[in-house]
Amino acid sequence: MKSRRSSRAVDTFVGQRLRQQREENNMSAEELAGALSLPVKKLEQIECGEESIGALSLYEAAQVVGVPVTFFFEGYNEEIMAEETVKVARSEKSVTSTGDTIK
């Protein structure tokens, strides 16, 4: 079962990739929202990771900005692995600095 946390991470990553490609295409949020038949506010929420984008809208967005749908997920696993490495390093530092013993 997918956790809410991992779902939010995917939404945020996909939203960032969508914004990146929109800006690379010199499109305003209003232009892309119009092309996707979405309110601008909804697109802004998607780009910030506050809302999920549906499969059809993601497919249409890929068509509009000229990338394959897979573009929005490229690098996702690497970013998550990097974040997890940082979390583990921080927790190890915390255990070391407090002098706690793990048995």
PDB file of N, CA and C in Angstrom:
ATOM      1  N   MET A   1       0.840  -1.179   0.000  1.00  0.00           N
ATOM      2  CA  MET A   1       0.000   0.000   0.000  1.00  0.00           C
ATOM      3  C   MET A   1       0.886   1.243   0.000  1.00  0.00           C
ATOM      4  N   LYS A   2       0.512   2.225  -0.767  1.00  0.00           N
ATOM      5  CA  LYS A   2       1.289   3.458  -0.914  1.00  0.00           C
ATOM      6  C   LYS A   2       1.017   4.380   0.274  1.00  0.00           C
ATOM      7  N   SER A   3       2.070   4.916   0.856  1.00  0.00           N
ATOM      8  CA  SER A   3       1.895   5.843   1.967  1.00  0.00           C
ATOM      9  C   SER A   3       1.560   7.227   1.445  1.00  0.00           C
ATOM     10  N   ARG A   4       0.917   8.007   2.284  1.00  0.00           N
ATOM     11  CA  ARG A   4       0.577   9.383   1.927  1.00  0.00           C
ATOM     12  C   ARG A   4       1.858  10.167   1.663  1.00  0.00           C
ATOM     13  N   ARG A   5       2.906   9.878   2.426  1.00  0.00           N
ATOM     14  CA  ARG A   5       4.179  10.574   2.271  1.00  0.00           C
ATOM     15  C   ARG A   5       4.789  10.313   0.896  1.00  0.00           C
ATOM     16  N   SER A   6       4.801   9.049   0.463  1.00  0.00           N
ATOM     17  CA  SER A   6       5.389   8.747  -0.836  1.00  0.00           C
ATOM     18  C   SER A   6       4.529   9.302  -1.959  1.00  0.00           C
ATOM     19  N   SER A   7       3.223   9.332  -1.759  1.00  0.00           N
ATOM     20  CA  SER A   7       2.325   9.924  -2.747  1.00  0.00           C
ATOM     21  C   SER A   7       2.624  11.408  -2.900  1.00  0.00           C
ATOM     22  N   ARG A   8       2.832  12.090  -1.793  1.00  0.00           N
ATOM     23  CA  ARG A   8       3.146  13.524  -1.826  1.00  0.00           C
ATOM     24  C   ARG A   8       4.485  13.760  -2.520  1.00  0.00           C
ATOM     25  N   ALA A   9       5.443  12.878  -2.284  1.00  0.00           N
ATOM     26  CA  ALA A   9       6.757  13.026  -2.918  1.00  0.00           C
ATOM     27  C   ALA A   9       6.641  12.907  -4.433  1.00  0.00           C
ATOM     28  N   VAL A  10       5.831  11.973  -4.901  1.00  0.00           N
ATOM     29  CA  VAL A  10       5.630  11.809  -6.342  1.00  0.00           C
ATOM     30  C   VAL A  10       4.940  13.042  -6.909  1.00  0.00           C
ATOM     31  N   ASP A  11       3.886  13.507  -6.235  1.00  0.00           N
ATOM     32  CA  ASP A  11       3.162  14.695  -6.700  1.00  0.00           C
ATOM     33  C   ASP A  11       4.092  15.900  -6.797  1.00  0.00           C
ATOM     34  N   THR A  12       4.927  16.081  -5.796  1.00  0.00           N
ATOM     35  CA  THR A  12       5.856  17.211  -5.784  1.00  0.00           C
ATOM     36  C   THR A  12       6.865  17.094  -6.918  1.00  0.00           C
ATOM     37  N   PHE A  13       7.417  15.915  -7.096  1.00  0.00           N
ATOM     38  CA  PHE A  13       8.412  15.703  -8.147  1.00  0.00           C
ATOM     39  C   PHE A  13       7.804  15.944  -9.524  1.00  0.00           C
ATOM     40  N   VAL A  14       6.645  15.349  -9.784  1.00  0.00           N
ATOM     41  CA  VAL A  14       5.981  15.512 -11.081  1.00  0.00           C
ATOM     42  C   VAL A  14       5.617  16.977 -11.302  1.00  0.00           C
ATOM     43  N   GLY A  15       5.117  17.636 -10.274  1.00  0.00           N
ATOM     44  CA  GLY A  15       4.767  19.052 -10.393  1.00  0.00           C
ATOM     45  C   GLY A  15       5.964  19.924 -10.727  1.00  0.00           C
ATOM     46  N   GLN A  16       7.093  19.637 -10.098  1.00  0.00           N
ATOM     47  CA  GLN A  16       8.313  20.396 -10.390  1.00  0.00           C
ATOM     48  C   GLN A  16       8.759  20.186 -11.830  1.00  0.00           C
ATOM     49  N   ARG A  17       8.671  18.943 -12.292  1.00  0.00           N
ATOM     50  CA  ARG A  17       9.059  18.645 -13.672  1.00  0.00           C
ATOM     51  C   ARG A  17       8.111  19.337 -14.658  1.00  0.00           C
ATOM     52  N   LEU A  18       6.828  19.392 -14.332  1.00  0.00           N
ATOM     53  CA  LEU A  18       5.859  20.065 -15.190  1.00  0.00           C
ATOM     54  C   LEU A  18       6.172  21.554 -15.278  1.00  0.00           C
ATOM     55  N   ARG A  19       6.414  22.174 -14.130  1.00  0.00           N
ATOM     56  CA  ARG A  19       6.756  23.601 -14.126  1.00  0.00           C
ATOM     57  C   ARG A  19       8.044  23.851 -14.917  1.00  0.00           C
ATOM     58  N   GLN A  20       9.039  23.010 -14.695  1.00  0.00           N
ATOM     59  CA  GLN A  20      10.320  23.140 -15.396  1.00  0.00           C
ATOM     60  C   GLN A  20      10.102  23.136 -16.906  1.00  0.00           C
ATOM     61  N   GLN A  21       9.318  22.193 -17.388  1.00  0.00           N
ATOM     62  CA  GLN A  21       9.113  22.078 -18.828  1.00  0.00           C
ATOM     63  C   GLN A  21       8.235  23.213 -19.354  1.00  0.00           C
ATOM     64  N   ARG A  22       7.251  23.625 -18.569  1.00  0.00           N
ATOM     65  CA  ARG A  22       6.408  24.762 -18.967  1.00  0.00           C
ATOM     66  C   ARG A  22       7.268  26.004 -19.144  1.00  0.00           C
ATOM     67  N   GLU A  23       8.129  26.260 -18.173  1.00  0.00           N
ATOM     68  CA  GLU A  23       8.994  27.440 -18.240  1.00  0.00           C
ATOM     69  C   GLU A  23      10.003  27.329 -19.381  1.00  0.00           C
ATOM     70  N   GLU A  24      10.508  26.128 -19.614  1.00  0.00           N
ATOM     71  CA  GLU A  24      11.447  25.929 -20.715  1.00  0.00           C
ATOM     72  C   GLU A  24      10.789  26.226 -22.067  1.00  0.00           C
ATOM     73  N   ASN A  25       9.483  26.013 -22.131  1.00  0.00           N
ATOM     74  CA  ASN A  25       8.717  26.297 -23.344  1.00  0.00           C
ATOM     75  C   ASN A  25       8.176  27.729 -23.358  1.00  0.00           C
ATOM     76  N   ASN A  26       8.630  28.541 -22.399  1.00  0.00           N
ATOM     77  CA  ASN A  26       8.176  29.937 -22.294  1.00  0.00           C
ATOM     78  C   ASN A  26       6.658  30.067 -22.265  1.00  0.00           C
ATOM     79  N   MET A  27       6.018  29.154 -21.535  1.00  0.00           N
ATOM     80  CA  MET A  27       4.565  29.191 -21.380  1.00  0.00           C
ATOM     81  C   MET A  27       4.230  29.761 -20.014  1.00  0.00           C
ATOM     82  N   SER A  28       3.193  30.553 -19.970  1.00  0.00           N
ATOM     83  CA  SER A  28       2.699  31.031 -18.683  1.00  0.00           C
ATOM     84  C   SER A  28       1.820  29.939 -18.069  1.00  0.00           C
ATOM     85  N   ALA A  29       1.586  30.051 -16.783  1.00  0.00           N
ATOM     86  CA  ALA A  29       0.682  29.117 -16.113  1.00  0.00           C
ATOM     87  C   ALA A  29      -0.712  29.220 -16.726  1.00  0.00           C
ATOM     88  N   GLU A  30      -1.099  30.423 -17.090  1.00  0.00           N
ATOM     89  CA  GLU A  30      -2.416  30.641 -17.691  1.00  0.00           C
ATOM     90  C   GLU A  30      -2.542  29.902 -19.023  1.00  0.00           C
ATOM     91  N   GLU A  31      -1.477  29.950 -19.827  1.00  0.00           N
ATOM     92  CA  GLU A  31      -1.504  29.265 -21.129  1.00  0.00           C
ATOM     93  C   GLU A  31      -1.619  27.752 -20.968  1.00  0.00           C
ATOM     94  N   LEU A  32      -0.804  27.192 -20.084  1.00  0.00           N
ATOM     95  CA  LEU A  32      -0.848  25.745 -19.895  1.00  0.00           C
ATOM     96  C   LEU A  32      -2.167  25.325 -19.265  1.00  0.00           C
ATOM     97  N   ALA A  33      -2.618  26.059 -18.279  1.00  0.00           N
ATOM     98  CA  ALA A  33      -3.898  25.736 -17.643  1.00  0.00           C
ATOM     99  C   ALA A  33      -5.021  25.744 -18.678  1.00  0.00           C
ATOM    100  N   GLY A  34      -5.020  26.737 -19.545  1.00  0.00           N
ATOM    101  CA  GLY A  34      -6.032  26.809 -20.596  1.00  0.00           C
ATOM    102  C   GLY A  34      -5.974  25.618 -21.533  1.00  0.00           C
ATOM    103  N   ALA A  35      -4.765  25.225 -21.918  1.00  0.00           N
ATOM    104  CA  ALA A  35      -4.592  24.081 -22.818  1.00  0.00           C
ATOM    105  C   ALA A  35      -5.064  22.779 -22.174  1.00  0.00           C
ATOM    106  N   LEU A  36      -4.990  22.717 -20.841  1.00  0.00           N
ATOM    107  CA  LEU A  36      -5.394  21.509 -20.119  1.00  0.00           C
ATOM    108  C   LEU A  36      -6.818  21.597 -19.580  1.00  0.00           C
ATOM    109  N   SER A  37      -7.480  22.718 -19.838  1.00  0.00           N
ATOM    110  CA  SER A  37      -8.834  22.968 -19.314  1.00  0.00           C
ATOM    111  C   SER A  37      -8.872  22.861 -17.792  1.00  0.00           C
ATOM    112  N   LEU A  38      -7.856  23.425 -17.156  1.00  0.00           N
ATOM    113  CA  LEU A  38      -7.770  23.458 -15.696  1.00  0.00           C
ATOM    114  C   LEU A  38      -7.789  24.904 -15.233  1.00  0.00           C
ATOM    115  N   PRO A  39      -8.345  25.159 -14.061  1.00  0.00           N
ATOM    116  CA  PRO A  39      -8.185  26.497 -13.492  1.00  0.00           C
ATOM    117  C   PRO A  39      -6.702  26.745 -13.191  1.00  0.00           C
ATOM    118  N   VAL A  40      -6.262  27.978 -13.315  1.00  0.00           N
ATOM    119  CA  VAL A  40      -4.858  28.325 -13.051  1.00  0.00           C
ATOM    120  C   VAL A  40      -4.470  27.920 -11.633  1.00  0.00           C
ATOM    121  N   LYS A  41      -5.351  28.154 -10.681  1.00  0.00           N
ATOM    122  CA  LYS A  41      -5.079  27.807  -9.279  1.00  0.00           C
ATOM    123  C   LYS A  41      -4.770  26.310  -9.148  1.00  0.00           C
ATOM    124  N   LYS A  42      -5.536  25.484  -9.839  1.00  0.00           N
ATOM    125  CA  LYS A  42      -5.314  24.029  -9.791  1.00  0.00           C
ATOM    126  C   LYS A  42      -3.939  23.676 -10.371  1.00  0.00           C
ATOM    127  N   LEU A  43      -3.575  24.298 -11.495  1.00  0.00           N
ATOM    128  CA  LEU A  43      -2.256  24.048 -12.084  1.00  0.00           C
ATOM    129  C   LEU A  43      -1.156  24.467 -11.113  1.00  0.00           C
ATOM    130  N   GLU A  44      -1.319  25.607 -10.477  1.00  0.00           N
ATOM    131  CA  GLU A  44      -0.320  26.069  -9.506  1.00  0.00           C
ATOM    132  C   GLU A  44      -0.194  25.082  -8.354  1.00  0.00           C
ATOM    133  N   GLN A  45      -1.315  24.531  -7.900  1.00  0.00           N
ATOM    134  CA  GLN A  45      -1.281  23.543  -6.821  1.00  0.00           C
ATOM    135  C   GLN A  45      -0.586  22.260  -7.273  1.00  0.00           C
ATOM    136  N   ILE A  46      -0.818  21.872  -8.520  1.00  0.00           N
ATOM    137  CA  ILE A  46      -0.140  20.688  -9.075  1.00  0.00           C
ATOM    138  C   ILE A  46       1.362  20.936  -9.138  1.00  0.00           C
ATOM    139  N   GLU A  47       1.752  22.098  -9.636  1.00  0.00           N
ATOM    140  CA  GLU A  47       3.178  22.402  -9.771  1.00  0.00           C
ATOM    141  C   GLU A  47       3.880  22.489  -8.421  1.00  0.00           C
ATOM    142  N   CYS A  48       3.144  22.798  -7.370  1.00  0.00           N
ATOM    143  CA  CYS A  48       3.726  22.865  -6.018  1.00  0.00           C
ATOM    144  C   CYS A  48       3.638  21.531  -5.280  1.00  0.00           C
ATOM    145  N   GLY A  49       2.973  20.549  -5.879  1.00  0.00           N
ATOM    146  CA  GLY A  49       2.831  19.248  -5.231  1.00  0.00           C
ATOM    147  C   GLY A  49       1.713  19.178  -4.225  1.00  0.00           C
ATOM    148  N   GLU A  50       0.869  20.206  -4.185  1.00  0.00           N
ATOM    149  CA  GLU A  50      -0.257  20.222  -3.251  1.00  0.00           C
ATOM    150  C   GLU A  50      -1.433  19.401  -3.767  1.00  0.00           C
ATOM    151  N   GLU A  51      -1.493  19.194  -5.074  1.00  0.00           N
ATOM    152  CA  GLU A  51      -2.556  18.419  -5.714  1.00  0.00           C
ATOM    153  C   GLU A  51      -1.925  17.422  -6.672  1.00  0.00           C
ATOM    154  N   SER A  52      -2.607  16.317  -6.877  1.00  0.00           N
ATOM    155  CA  SER A  52      -2.173  15.334  -7.871  1.00  0.00           C
ATOM    156  C   SER A  52      -2.702  15.733  -9.238  1.00  0.00           C
ATOM    157  N   ILE A  53      -1.990  15.347 -10.266  1.00  0.00           N
ATOM    158  CA  ILE A  53      -2.475  15.538 -11.628  1.00  0.00           C
ATOM    159  C   ILE A  53      -2.990  14.184 -12.113  1.00  0.00           C
ATOM    160  N   GLY A  54      -4.140  14.191 -12.739  1.00  0.00           N
ATOM    161  CA  GLY A  54      -4.718  12.962 -13.259  1.00  0.00           C
ATOM    162  C   GLY A  54      -3.949  12.449 -14.463  1.00  0.00           C
ATOM    163  N   ALA A  55      -4.147  11.190 -14.757  1.00  0.00           N
ATOM    164  CA  ALA A  55      -3.432  10.551 -15.864  1.00  0.00           C
ATOM    165  C   ALA A  55      -3.709  11.242 -17.197  1.00  0.00           C
ATOM    166  N   LEU A  56      -4.969  11.557 -17.469  1.00  0.00           N
ATOM    167  CA  LEU A  56      -5.303  12.200 -18.737  1.00  0.00           C
ATOM    168  C   LEU A  56      -4.678  13.587 -18.827  1.00  0.00           C
ATOM    169  N   SER A  57      -4.758  14.354 -17.746  1.00  0.00           N
ATOM    170  CA  SER A  57      -4.155  15.694 -17.750  1.00  0.00           C
ATOM    171  C   SER A  57      -2.644  15.615 -17.905  1.00  0.00           C
ATOM    172  N   LEU A  58      -2.018  14.618 -17.292  1.00  0.00           N
ATOM    173  CA  LEU A  58      -0.569  14.458 -17.425  1.00  0.00           C
ATOM    174  C   LEU A  58      -0.209  14.107 -18.868  1.00  0.00           C
ATOM    175  N   TYR A  59      -1.002  13.240 -19.470  1.00  0.00           N
ATOM    176  CA  TYR A  59      -0.782  12.884 -20.876  1.00  0.00           C
ATOM    177  C   TYR A  59      -0.928  14.121 -21.759  1.00  0.00           C
ATOM    178  N   GLU A  60      -1.984  14.894 -21.530  1.00  0.00           N
ATOM    179  CA  GLU A  60      -2.206  16.111 -22.319  1.00  0.00           C
ATOM    180  C   GLU A  60      -1.087  17.123 -22.091  1.00  0.00           C
ATOM    181  N   ALA A  61      -0.634  17.253 -20.845  1.00  0.00           N
ATOM    182  CA  ALA A  61       0.461  18.179 -20.534  1.00  0.00           C
ATOM    183  C   ALA A  61       1.720  17.776 -21.295  1.00  0.00           C
ATOM    184  N   ALA A  62       1.993  16.487 -21.339  1.00  0.00           N
ATOM    185  CA  ALA A  62       3.164  15.997 -22.072  1.00  0.00           C
ATOM    186  C   ALA A  62       3.069  16.383 -23.545  1.00  0.00           C
ATOM    187  N   GLN A  63       1.880  16.259 -24.109  1.00  0.00           N
ATOM    188  CA  GLN A  63       1.677  16.631 -25.511  1.00  0.00           C
ATOM    189  C   GLN A  63       1.911  18.128 -25.714  1.00  0.00           C
ATOM    190  N   VAL A  64       1.377  18.934 -24.809  1.00  0.00           N
ATOM    191  CA  VAL A  64       1.469  20.394 -24.939  1.00  0.00           C
ATOM    192  C   VAL A  64       2.911  20.881 -24.817  1.00  0.00           C
ATOM    193  N   VAL A  65       3.654  20.327 -23.858  1.00  0.00           N
ATOM    194  CA  VAL A  65       5.030  20.810 -23.646  1.00  0.00           C
ATOM    195  C   VAL A  65       6.063  20.010 -24.437  1.00  0.00           C
ATOM    196  N   GLY A  66       5.604  19.009 -25.184  1.00  0.00           N
ATOM    197  CA  GLY A  66       6.478  18.304 -26.112  1.00  0.00           C
ATOM    198  C   GLY A  66       7.446  17.312 -25.515  1.00  0.00           C
ATOM    199  N   VAL A  67       6.997  16.587 -24.504  1.00  0.00           N
ATOM    200  CA  VAL A  67       7.844  15.556 -23.902  1.00  0.00           C
ATOM    201  C   VAL A  67       7.036  14.270 -23.756  1.00  0.00           C
ATOM    202  N   PRO A  68       7.718  13.120 -23.634  1.00  0.00           N
ATOM    203  CA  PRO A  68       6.978  11.887 -23.334  1.00  0.00           C
ATOM    204  C   PRO A  68       6.504  11.925 -21.877  1.00  0.00           C
ATOM    205  N   VAL A  69       5.452  11.213 -21.576  1.00  0.00           N
ATOM    206  CA  VAL A  69       4.926  11.175 -20.206  1.00  0.00           C
ATOM    207  C   VAL A  69       6.008  10.740 -19.224  1.00  0.00           C
ATOM    208  N   THR A  70       6.882   9.865 -19.648  1.00  0.00           N
ATOM    209  CA  THR A  70       7.946   9.375 -18.764  1.00  0.00           C
ATOM    210  C   THR A  70       8.881  10.489 -18.300  1.00  0.00           C
ATOM    211  N   PHE A  71       8.936  11.588 -19.046  1.00  0.00           N
ATOM    212  CA  PHE A  71       9.784  12.722 -18.656  1.00  0.00           C
ATOM    213  C   PHE A  71       9.487  13.163 -17.227  1.00  0.00           C
ATOM    214  N   PHE A  72       8.218  13.158 -16.858  1.00  0.00           N
ATOM    215  CA  PHE A  72       7.816  13.675 -15.553  1.00  0.00           C
ATOM    216  C   PHE A  72       8.316  12.815 -14.393  1.00  0.00           C
ATOM    217  N   PHE A  73       8.732  11.587 -14.689  1.00  0.00           N
ATOM    218  CA  PHE A  73       9.207  10.673 -13.646  1.00  0.00           C
ATOM    219  C   PHE A  73      10.707  10.412 -13.715  1.00  0.00           C
ATOM    220  N   GLU A  74      11.362  10.904 -14.758  1.00  0.00           N
ATOM    221  CA  GLU A  74      12.798  10.666 -14.918  1.00  0.00           C
ATOM    222  C   GLU A  74      13.574  11.283 -13.761  1.00  0.00           C
ATOM    223  N   GLY A  75      14.396  10.470 -13.119  1.00  0.00           N
ATOM    224  CA  GLY A  75      15.199  10.932 -11.996  1.00  0.00           C
ATOM    225  C   GLY A  75      14.514  10.814 -10.653  1.00  0.00           C
ATOM    226  N   TYR A  76      13.257  10.375 -10.638  1.00  0.00           N
ATOM    227  CA  TYR A  76      12.518  10.295  -9.368  1.00  0.00           C
ATOM    228  C   TYR A  76      13.198   9.363  -8.374  1.00  0.00           C
ATOM    229  N   ASN A  77      13.528   8.149  -8.794  1.00  0.00           N
ATOM    230  CA  ASN A  77      14.153   7.195  -7.874  1.00  0.00           C
ATOM    231  C   ASN A  77      15.476   7.711  -7.336  1.00  0.00           C
ATOM    232  N   GLU A  78      16.269   8.359  -8.174  1.00  0.00           N
ATOM    233  CA  GLU A  78      17.556   8.887  -7.733  1.00  0.00           C
ATOM    234  C   GLU A  78      17.363   9.973  -6.676  1.00  0.00           C
ATOM    235  N   GLU A  79      16.372  10.833  -6.869  1.00  0.00           N
ATOM    236  CA  GLU A  79      16.126  11.897  -5.896  1.00  0.00           C
ATOM    237  C   GLU A  79      15.670  11.316  -4.566  1.00  0.00           C
ATOM    238  N   ILE A  80      14.782  10.335  -4.612  1.00  0.00           N
ATOM    239  CA  ILE A  80      14.288   9.714  -3.383  1.00  0.00           C
ATOM    240  C   ILE A  80      15.432   9.004  -2.661  1.00  0.00           C
ATOM    241  N   MET A  81      16.282   8.305  -3.402  1.00  0.00           N
ATOM    242  CA  MET A  81      17.424   7.633  -2.781  1.00  0.00           C
ATOM    243  C   MET A  81      18.351   8.649  -2.118  1.00  0.00           C
ATOM    244  N   ALA A  82      18.579   9.778  -2.747  1.00  0.00           N
ATOM    245  CA  ALA A  82      19.434  10.815  -2.166  1.00  0.00           C
ATOM    246  C   ALA A  82      18.816  11.354  -0.883  1.00  0.00           C
ATOM    247  N   GLU A  83      17.505  11.578  -0.883  1.00  0.00           N
ATOM    248  CA  GLU A  83      16.828  12.069   0.315  1.00  0.00           C
ATOM    249  C   GLU A  83      16.923  11.055   1.443  1.00  0.00           C
ATOM    250  N   GLU A  84      16.733   9.768   1.127  1.00  0.00           N
ATOM    251  CA  GLU A  84      16.816   8.723   2.142  1.00  0.00           C
ATOM    252  C   GLU A  84      18.225   8.631   2.716  1.00  0.00           C
ATOM    253  N   THR A  85      19.245   8.793   1.889  1.00  0.00           N
ATOM    254  CA  THR A  85      20.632   8.765   2.354  1.00  0.00           C
ATOM    255  C   THR A  85      20.875   9.891   3.348  1.00  0.00           C
ATOM    256  N   VAL A  86      20.356  11.072   3.056  1.00  0.00           N
ATOM    257  CA  VAL A  86      20.500  12.212   3.964  1.00  0.00           C
ATOM    258  C   VAL A  86      19.785  11.927   5.276  1.00  0.00           C
ATOM    259  N   LYS A  87      18.584  11.346   5.221  1.00  0.00           N
ATOM    260  CA  LYS A  87      17.834  11.036   6.445  1.00  0.00           C
ATOM    261  C   LYS A  87      18.588  10.037   7.308  1.00  0.00           C
ATOM    262  N   VAL A  88      19.141   9.000   6.686  1.00  0.00           N
ATOM    263  CA  VAL A  88      19.897   7.991   7.434  1.00  0.00           C
ATOM    264  C   VAL A  88      21.126   8.629   8.061  1.00  0.00           C
ATOM    265  N   ALA A  89      21.831   9.446   7.304  1.00  0.00           N
ATOM    266  CA  ALA A  89      23.026  10.115   7.829  1.00  0.00           C
ATOM    267  C   ALA A  89      22.667  10.999   9.015  1.00  0.00           C
ATOM    268  N   ARG A  90      21.553  11.715   8.913  1.00  0.00           N
ATOM    269  CA  ARG A  90      21.128  12.579  10.026  1.00  0.00           C
ATOM    270  C   ARG A  90      20.772  11.754  11.254  1.00  0.00           C
ATOM    271  N   SER A  91      20.061  10.639  11.056  1.00  0.00           N
ATOM    272  CA  SER A  91      19.670   9.825  12.205  1.00  0.00           C
ATOM    273  C   SER A  91      20.890   9.173  12.846  1.00  0.00           C
ATOM    274  N   GLU A  92      21.877   8.770  12.050  1.00  0.00           N
ATOM    275  CA  GLU A  92      23.108   8.204  12.603  1.00  0.00           C
ATOM    276  C   GLU A  92      23.868   9.259  13.391  1.00  0.00           C
ATOM    277  N   LYS A  93      23.891  10.476  12.886  1.00  0.00           N
ATOM    278  CA  LYS A  93      24.565  11.565  13.584  1.00  0.00           C
ATOM    279  C   LYS A  93      23.867  11.841  14.908  1.00  0.00           C
ATOM    280  N   SER A  94      22.543  11.801  14.896  1.00  0.00           N
ATOM    281  CA  SER A  94      21.768  12.050  16.102  1.00  0.00           C
ATOM    282  C   SER A  94      22.063  10.993  17.159  1.00  0.00           C
ATOM    283  N   VAL A  95      22.106   9.735  16.755  1.00  0.00           N
ATOM    284  CA  VAL A  95      22.399   8.653  17.694  1.00  0.00           C
ATOM    285  C   VAL A  95      23.808   8.801  18.235  1.00  0.00           C
ATOM    286  N   THR A  96      24.766   9.120  17.394  1.00  0.00           N
ATOM    287  CA  THR A  96      26.154   9.285  17.815  1.00  0.00           C
ATOM    288  C   THR A  96      26.297  10.456  18.776  1.00  0.00           C
ATOM    289  N   SER A  97      25.642  11.567  18.469  1.00  0.00           N
ATOM    290  CA  SER A  97      25.820  12.757  19.291  1.00  0.00           C
ATOM    291  C   SER A  97      25.139  12.643  20.646  1.00  0.00           C
ATOM    292  N   THR A  98      24.106  11.800  20.759  1.00  0.00           N
ATOM    293  CA  THR A  98      23.447  11.656  22.049  1.00  0.00           C
ATOM    294  C   THR A  98      24.074  10.554  22.877  1.00  0.00           C
ATOM    295  N   GLY A  99      24.906   9.744  22.245  1.00  0.00           N
ATOM    296  CA  GLY A  99      25.579   8.678  22.970  1.00  0.00           C
ATOM    297  C   GLY A  99      24.691   7.488  23.253  1.00  0.00           C
ATOM    298  N   ASP A 100      23.523   7.426  22.621  1.00  0.00           N
ATOM    299  CA  ASP A 100      22.618   6.296  22.825  1.00  0.00           C
ATOM    300  C   ASP A 100      23.259   5.016  22.311  1.00  0.00           C
ATOM    301  N   THR A 101      22.942   3.930  22.979  1.00  0.00           N
ATOM    302  CA  THR A 101      23.424   2.628  22.551  1.00  0.00           C
ATOM    303  C   THR A 101      22.268   1.873  21.926  1.00  0.00           C
ATOM    304  N   ILE A 102      22.507   1.308  20.757  1.00  0.00           N
ATOM    305  CA  ILE A 102      21.478   0.517  20.086  1.00  0.00           C
ATOM    306  C   ILE A 102      21.842  -0.941  20.248  1.00  0.00           C
ATOM    307  N   LYS A 103      20.901  -1.727  20.743  1.00  0.00           N
ATOM    308  CA  LYS A 103      21.146  -3.165  20.955  1.00  0.00           C
ATOM    309  C   LYS A 103      20.261  -3.966  20.046  1.00  0.00           C
TER     310      LYS A 103
END
